[in-house]
mmCIF file of C-alpha atoms in Angstrom:
data_model
loop_
_atom_site.group_PDB
_atom_site.id
_atom_site.type_symbol
_atom_site.label_atom_id
_atom_site.label_comp_id
_atom_site.label_asym_id
_atom_site.label_seq_id
_atom_site.Cartn_x
_atom_site.Cartn_y
_atom_site.Cartn_z
ATOM 1 C CA MET A 1 6.577 -15.480 -40.721
ATOM 2 C CA ALA A 2 5.564 -15.544 -36.869
ATOM 3 C CA GLU A 3 2.104 -13.057 -36.445
ATOM 4 C CA TRP A 4 4.179 -10.885 -34.172
ATOM 5 C CA ALA A 5 6.615 -9.509 -36.559
ATOM 6 C CA ASP A 6 5.289 -7.413 -39.978
ATOM 7 C CA GLU A 7 5.919 -8.081 -43.328
ATOM 8 C CA GLU A 8 9.333 -6.596 -42.929
ATOM 9 C CA GLY A 9 10.321 -8.615 -40.091
ATOM 10 C CA ASN A 10 10.259 -6.009 -37.663
ATOM 11 C CA ASP A 11 9.098 -6.850 -34.307
ATOM 12 C CA THR A 12 5.302 -5.210 -33.369
ATOM 13 C CA PRO A 13 3.634 -4.596 -30.268
ATOM 14 C CA ARG A 14 2.394 -8.299 -30.234
ATOM 15 C CA GLY A 15 5.871 -9.408 -30.299
ATOM 16 C CA ALA A 16 6.324 -7.138 -26.900
ATOM 17 C CA GLU A 17 3.062 -8.730 -25.398
ATOM 18 C CA LYS A 18 4.250 -12.388 -26.368
ATOM 19 C CA VAL A 19 7.727 -11.410 -24.419
ATOM 20 C CA PHE A 20 5.398 -10.088 -21.395
ATOM 21 C CA GLY A 21 3.400 -13.157 -21.560
ATOM 22 C CA TYR A 22 5.725 -15.680 -21.596
ATOM 23 C CA PHE A 23 7.335 -13.883 -18.387
ATOM 24 C CA ARG A 24 4.095 -13.816 -16.772
ATOM 25 C CA ASP A 25 2.806 -17.052 -17.309
ATOM 26 C CA GLN A 26 6.522 -18.769 -16.444
ATOM 27 C CA ILE A 27 6.080 -17.037 -13.167
ATOM 28 C CA LEU A 28 2.535 -17.767 -12.391
ATOM 29 C CA SER A 29 3.429 -21.592 -13.397
ATOM 30 C CA GLY A 30 6.191 -21.736 -10.911
ATOM 31 C CA ALA A 31 8.466 -22.573 -13.837
ATOM 32 C CA LEU A 32 10.310 -19.369 -12.837
ATOM 33 C CA ALA A 33 10.615 -18.384 -9.281
ATOM 34 C CA PRO A 34 12.585 -15.741 -7.485
ATOM 35 C CA ASP A 35 16.473 -15.789 -7.877
ATOM 36 C CA ASP A 36 16.110 -17.876 -11.076
ATOM 37 C CA ARG A 37 18.353 -17.251 -13.543
ATOM 38 C CA LEU A 38 17.083 -16.651 -17.267
ATOM 39 C CA PRO A 39 18.527 -18.185 -19.993
ATOM 40 C CA SER A 40 20.674 -15.815 -22.539
ATOM 41 C CA GLU A 41 18.936 -13.029 -24.586
ATOM 42 C CA ARG A 42 19.997 -15.193 -27.579
ATOM 43 C CA GLU A 43 18.057 -18.390 -26.584
ATOM 44 C CA LEU A 44 15.020 -16.309 -25.268
ATOM 45 C CA ALA A 45 14.896 -14.364 -28.562
ATOM 46 C CA LEU A 46 14.779 -17.738 -30.759
ATOM 47 C CA SER A 47 12.423 -19.685 -28.262
ATOM 48 C CA LEU A 48 10.258 -16.586 -28.620
ATOM 49 C CA GLY A 49 10.639 -15.679 -32.463
ATOM 50 C CA VAL A 50 11.224 -12.237 -31.594
ATOM 51 C CA GLY A 51 13.987 -9.798 -32.169
ATOM 52 C CA ARG A 52 16.678 -9.400 -29.528
ATOM 53 C CA PRO A 53 16.388 -5.381 -29.663
ATOM 54 C CA LEU A 54 12.512 -5.748 -28.550
ATOM 55 C CA LEU A 55 13.163 -8.436 -26.143
ATOM 56 C CA ARG A 56 16.281 -6.394 -24.658
ATOM 57 C CA GLU A 57 13.443 -3.296 -24.243
ATOM 58 C CA VAL A 58 10.736 -5.474 -22.554
ATOM 59 C CA MET A 59 13.117 -6.818 -20.155
ATOM 60 C CA ARG A 60 14.215 -3.623 -19.194
ATOM 61 C CA SER A 61 10.777 -2.542 -18.664
ATOM 62 C CA LEU A 62 10.240 -5.551 -16.289
ATOM 63 C CA ASP A 63 13.404 -4.711 -14.375
ATOM 64 C CA MET A 64 12.046 -1.355 -14.142
ATOM 65 C CA LEU A 65 8.724 -2.709 -12.446
ATOM 66 C CA GLY A 66 10.912 -4.685 -10.267
ATOM 67 C CA VAL A 67 9.658 -8.414 -12.153
ATOM 68 C CA LEU A 68 13.438 -9.030 -13.580
ATOM 69 C CA ASP A 69 16.308 -8.455 -11.965
ATOM 70 C CA ILE A 70 18.972 -7.625 -14.995
ATOM 71 C CA ARG A 71 22.635 -7.727 -13.494
ATOM 72 C CA HIS A 72 25.597 -6.510 -15.676
ATOM 73 C CA GLY A 73 27.910 -9.260 -16.102
ATOM 74 C CA LYS A 74 26.160 -11.660 -14.568
ATOM 75 C CA GLY A 75 22.562 -12.170 -16.523
ATOM 76 C CA ALA A 76 18.902 -11.765 -15.783
ATOM 77 C CA PHE A 77 17.139 -13.079 -13.005
ATOM 78 C CA VAL A 78 13.498 -13.308 -11.424
ATOM 79 C CA ALA A 79 13.268 -10.450 -9.064
ATOM 80 C CA ARG A 80 11.884 -10.700 -5.826
ATOM 81 C CA ALA A 81 8.710 -9.139 -4.631
ATOM 82 C CA ASN A 82 9.697 -5.626 -4.337
ATOM 83 C CA PHE A 83 6.562 -3.525 -2.269
ATOM 84 C CA GLY A 84 8.088 -0.116 -2.838
ATOM 85 C CA MET A 85 8.140 -0.611 -6.489
ATOM 86 C CA LEU A 86 4.254 -1.792 -6.246
ATOM 87 C CA SER A 87 3.098 0.871 -4.020
ATOM 88 C CA ASP A 88 5.221 3.880 -6.581
ATOM 89 C CA PHE A 89 2.917 2.023 -9.221
ATOM 90 C CA PHE A 90 -0.137 1.908 -7.549
ATOM 91 C CA THR A 91 0.506 6.046 -6.573
ATOM 92 C CA LEU A 92 1.377 6.836 -9.951
ATOM 93 C CA TYR A 93 -1.928 4.877 -11.480
ATOM 94 C CA LEU A 94 -4.004 6.261 -8.788
ATOM 95 C CA ALA A 95 -3.111 9.512 -8.569
ATOM 96 C CA GLN A 96 -4.543 10.391 -11.950
ATOM 97 C CA GLU A 97 -8.371 9.568 -10.572
ATOM 98 C CA LYS A 98 -10.056 12.352 -8.842
ATOM 99 C CA SER A 99 -11.554 10.084 -6.407
ATOM 100 C CA ALA A 100 -8.533 7.878 -6.051
ATOM 101 C CA LEU A 101 -8.103 8.679 -2.217
ATOM 102 C CA ASP A 102 -11.794 7.464 -1.195
ATOM 103 C CA ASP A 103 -11.630 4.512 -3.404
ATOM 104 C CA VAL A 104 -8.030 3.955 -1.437
ATOM 105 C CA MET A 105 -9.694 4.157 1.862
ATOM 106 C CA GLN A 106 -12.456 2.079 0.803
ATOM 107 C CA ALA A 107 -9.954 -0.690 -0.081
ATOM 108 C CA ARG A 108 -7.738 -0.163 3.138
ATOM 109 C CA ILE A 109 -11.142 -1.066 5.125
ATOM 110 C CA ALA A 110 -11.537 -4.113 3.250
ATOM 111 C CA ILE A 111 -8.137 -5.379 3.659
ATOM 112 C CA GLU A 112 -7.621 -4.373 7.253
ATOM 113 C CA CYS A 113 -10.950 -6.004 8.277
ATOM 114 C CA GLN A 114 -10.137 -9.443 6.968
ATOM 115 C CA ALA A 115 -6.523 -8.765 8.122
ATOM 116 C CA ILE A 116 -7.575 -8.366 11.883
ATOM 117 C CA ARG A 117 -9.489 -11.576 12.032
ATOM 118 C CA LEU A 118 -6.581 -13.364 10.510
ATOM 119 C CA ALA A 119 -4.361 -11.691 13.091
ATOM 120 C CA CYS A 120 -6.372 -13.065 16.022
ATOM 121 C CA ASP A 121 -6.081 -16.452 14.905
ATOM 122 C CA ARG A 122 -2.240 -16.274 13.803
ATOM 123 C CA ALA A 123 -0.520 -13.455 15.315
ATOM 124 C CA THR A 124 2.867 -14.359 17.101
ATOM 125 C CA ASP A 125 3.841 -13.113 20.517
ATOM 126 C CA ALA A 126 6.470 -11.171 18.210
ATOM 127 C CA ASP A 127 3.424 -9.880 16.466
ATOM 128 C CA ILE A 128 1.477 -8.604 19.316
ATOM 129 C CA SER A 129 4.694 -7.290 20.647
ATOM 130 C CA CYS A 130 5.265 -4.929 17.528
ATOM 131 C CA ILE A 131 1.327 -3.985 17.481
ATOM 132 C CA GLU A 132 1.849 -2.569 21.130
ATOM 133 C CA THR A 133 5.086 -0.898 20.138
ATOM 134 C CA CYS A 134 3.498 1.025 17.465
ATOM 135 C CA PHE A 135 0.166 1.755 19.723
ATOM 136 C CA THR A 136 2.992 3.233 22.587
ATOM 137 C CA GLN A 137 4.787 5.250 19.610
ATOM 138 C CA LEU A 138 1.188 6.413 18.751
ATOM 139 C CA THR A 139 0.559 7.875 22.218
ATOM 140 C CA GLN A 140 3.860 9.495 22.246
ATOM 141 C CA THR A 141 3.639 11.360 19.194
ATOM 142 C CA VAL A 142 0.069 13.048 19.555
ATOM 143 C CA ASP A 143 1.857 16.365 19.084
ATOM 144 C CA ASP A 144 3.545 15.945 16.083
ATOM 145 C CA PRO A 145 1.397 15.273 12.895
ATOM 146 C CA GLU A 146 4.467 13.959 10.862
ATOM 147 C CA ARG A 147 5.703 11.256 13.376
ATOM 148 C CA GLY A 148 2.272 10.672 14.698
ATOM 149 C CA GLY A 149 0.871 10.313 11.133
ATOM 150 C CA LEU A 150 4.017 7.606 10.565
ATOM 151 C CA SER A 151 3.022 5.983 14.065
ATOM 152 C CA ASP A 152 -0.643 5.436 13.072
ATOM 153 C CA TYR A 153 0.080 3.967 9.737
ATOM 154 C CA GLU A 154 2.662 1.761 11.143
ATOM 155 C CA PHE A 155 0.091 0.707 13.910
ATOM 156 C CA HIS A 156 -2.295 -0.267 11.003
ATOM 157 C CA ILE A 157 0.122 -1.986 8.858
ATOM 158 C CA ALA A 158 1.542 -3.861 11.841
ATOM 159 C CA ILE A 159 -1.902 -5.796 12.141
ATOM 160 C CA VAL A 160 -2.280 -6.273 8.667
ATOM 161 C CA GLU A 161 1.405 -7.886 8.526
ATOM 162 C CA ALA A 162 0.301 -10.125 11.412
ATOM 163 C CA SER A 163 -2.300 -11.742 9.610
ATOM 164 C CA HIS A 164 0.455 -13.531 7.505
ATOM 165 C CA SER A 165 -1.368 -12.940 4.655
ATOM 166 C CA LYS A 166 0.726 -12.558 1.678
ATOM 167 C CA THR A 167 -1.831 -11.060 -0.511
ATOM 168 C CA LEU A 168 -3.422 -8.767 1.587
ATOM 169 C CA ILE A 169 0.035 -7.373 2.803
ATOM 170 C CA ALA A 170 1.042 -7.207 -0.655
ATOM 171 C CA LEU A 171 -2.237 -5.093 -1.510
ATOM 172 C CA TYR A 172 -1.813 -3.150 1.689
ATOM 173 C CA HIS A 173 1.807 -2.192 0.665
ATOM 174 C CA ALA A 174 0.535 -1.311 -2.785
ATOM 175 C CA ILE A 175 -1.677 1.560 -1.406
ATOM 176 C CA SER A 176 0.662 2.483 1.682
ATOM 177 C CA THR A 177 2.062 5.788 -0.108
ATOM 178 C CA MET A 178 -1.536 7.097 -0.235
ATOM 179 C CA LEU A 179 -2.711 5.745 3.320
ATOM 180 C CA LEU A 180 0.767 7.477 4.988
ATOM 181 C CA LYS A 181 -0.435 10.725 3.277
ATOM 182 C CA SER A 182 -3.959 10.317 4.544
ATOM 183 C CA HIS A 183 -2.571 9.475 8.130
ATOM 184 C CA VAL A 184 -0.344 12.727 8.279
ATOM 185 C CA GLU A 185 -3.140 14.890 6.800
ATOM 186 C CA ARG A 186 -5.438 13.527 9.414
ATOM 187 C CA ARG A 187 -3.154 14.257 12.547
ATOM 188 C CA ARG A 188 -2.771 17.945 10.813
ATOM 189 C CA THR A 189 -6.440 18.315 10.886
ATOM 190 C CA THR A 190 -6.802 17.146 14.508
ATOM 191 C CA ALA A 191 -3.738 18.523 16.159
ATOM 192 C CA ASN A 192 -5.215 21.307 17.788
ATOM 193 C CA SER A 193 -7.982 19.230 19.097
ATOM 194 C CA PRO A 194 -7.341 17.584 22.546
ATOM 195 C CA GLU A 195 -10.584 16.152 22.875
ATOM 196 C CA ILE A 196 -10.549 14.465 19.266
ATOM 197 C CA VAL A 197 -7.166 13.163 19.912
ATOM 198 C CA GLU A 198 -7.573 11.344 22.845
ATOM 199 C CA SER A 199 -10.921 9.890 21.152
ATOM 200 C CA HIS A 200 -8.540 8.585 18.744
ATOM 201 C CA ILE A 201 -5.934 6.984 20.922
ATOM 202 C CA ASP A 202 -8.582 5.211 23.028
ATOM 203 C CA SER A 203 -10.345 3.627 19.746
ATOM 204 C CA HIS A 204 -6.582 2.328 18.986
ATOM 205 C CA ARG A 205 -6.340 0.997 22.272
ATOM 206 C CA GLN A 206 -9.734 -0.907 21.933
ATOM 207 C CA VAL A 207 -8.739 -2.462 18.967
ATOM 208 C CA PHE A 208 -5.198 -3.312 20.107
ATOM 209 C CA LEU A 209 -6.899 -5.137 23.058
ATOM 210 C CA ALA A 210 -9.304 -7.230 21.188
ATOM 211 C CA ILE A 211 -6.338 -8.656 18.895
ATOM 212 C CA VAL A 212 -4.426 -9.403 22.486
ATOM 213 C CA GLU A 213 -7.584 -11.165 23.566
ATOM 214 C CA GLY A 214 -7.700 -13.032 20.025
ATOM 215 C CA ASP A 215 -11.268 -12.412 19.718
ATOM 216 C CA GLY A 216 -11.796 -11.910 15.884
ATOM 217 C CA GLU A 217 -15.385 -10.820 15.942
ATOM 218 C CA MET A 218 -15.007 -8.375 18.563
ATOM 219 C CA ALA A 219 -11.421 -7.160 16.823
ATOM 220 C CA HIS A 220 -13.513 -6.524 13.698
ATOM 221 C CA GLN A 221 -16.427 -4.763 15.439
ATOM 222 C CA ARG A 222 -13.794 -2.779 17.373
ATOM 223 C CA LEU A 223 -11.792 -1.774 13.684
ATOM 224 C CA ARG A 224 -15.115 -0.930 12.338
ATOM 225 C CA GLU A 225 -16.114 1.536 15.403
ATOM 226 C CA HIS A 226 -12.545 2.913 14.892
ATOM 227 C CA PHE A 227 -12.857 3.630 11.377
ATOM 228 C CA ALA A 228 -16.235 5.117 12.126
ATOM 229 C CA ILE A 229 -15.058 7.419 14.885
ATOM 230 C CA GLY A 230 -12.094 8.470 12.523
ATOM 231 C CA ASP A 231 -14.669 9.741 9.726
ATOM 232 C CA GLU A 232 -16.577 11.460 12.374
ATOM 233 C CA LEU A 233 -13.781 13.140 14.138
ATOM 234 C CA ARG A 234 -12.157 14.307 10.740
ATOM 235 C CA ARG A 235 -15.679 15.490 10.018
ATOM 236 C CA ARG A 236 -16.247 17.767 13.192
ATOM 237 C CA SER A 237 -12.295 19.011 13.168
ATOM 238 C CA ILE A 238 -13.120 20.482 9.569
ATOM 239 C CA ILE A 239 -16.014 21.908 10.371
ATOM 240 C CA ALA A 240 -14.405 23.398 13.648
ATOM 241 C CA ALA A 241 -11.402 24.725 11.451
ATOM 242 C CA HIS A 242 -13.949 26.245 9.005
ATOM 243 C CA ARG A 243 -15.870 27.800 11.883
ATOM 244 C CA LYS A 244 -12.573 29.573 13.394
ATOM 245 C CA SER A 245 -11.303 30.630 10.099
ATOM 246 C CA GLY A 246 -15.015 32.561 9.346
ATOM 247 C CA SER A 247 -14.528 33.928 13.033
ATOM 248 C CA SER A 248 -11.378 35.241 12.194
ATOM 249 C CA ILE A 249 -12.238 37.000 8.978
ATOM 250 C CA CYS A 250 -15.316 38.561 10.734
ATOM 251 C CA SER A 251 -12.995 39.972 13.370
ATOM 252 C CA ILE A 252 -10.687 41.524 10.410
ATOM 253 C CA ASP A 253 -13.865 42.908 8.852
ATOM 254 C CA ASN A 254 -15.070 44.312 12.158
ATOM 255 C CA GLU A 255 -11.757 46.045 13.116
ATOM 256 C CA LYS A 256 -11.931 47.601 9.254
#
């Protein structure tokens, strides 16, 4: 009897690993491509030497993960990449880690720094127009943390997409939920500081202009400066907010 079944003929976890490994290897090798229709459940079960109930459960799990697309009455197909699904998975996984946001921000810096170099070489006129539109929206939403945070996020993701690197784009989308949350929170923190907001906008402008010039080294430098400015501005706004809060408490105590 096959090693992925127990002595009574019941499927074991190794059987599930066998099924998962089959789909992984077939997709990685190119034997299975997006929209390819899979053999019937019976054929797959016989080929892999596992029970149909186990095969069915593994395929349902892969469907939930966005790897397969099970269409009732039509069969099972290899799914196309679903960035939303990937983002949900990473968000749930990283949410369990206390230092997740810091790690995500470091990953973001690494991805964007490489992406902006590629964008300077590969960006099309449409890409430049998209980044410009995002920058304009960013400047028009400075008083709205929600819309402003979204505009900030869209500006940066437009840069990554202008790199035309499928891997960098996929990785960035995978952490997009946490990045968007970070952008919104930063806007809330700096909303009442006009000087900070203006400096933040200007750093975005310098990044955009460097991309337009097509100077990869300059764009990388401007982006690094932008990240440094963002960290400093966030630090200053947090300190200011706490000082203001402390002053308010002292004032109330004095009144008492």
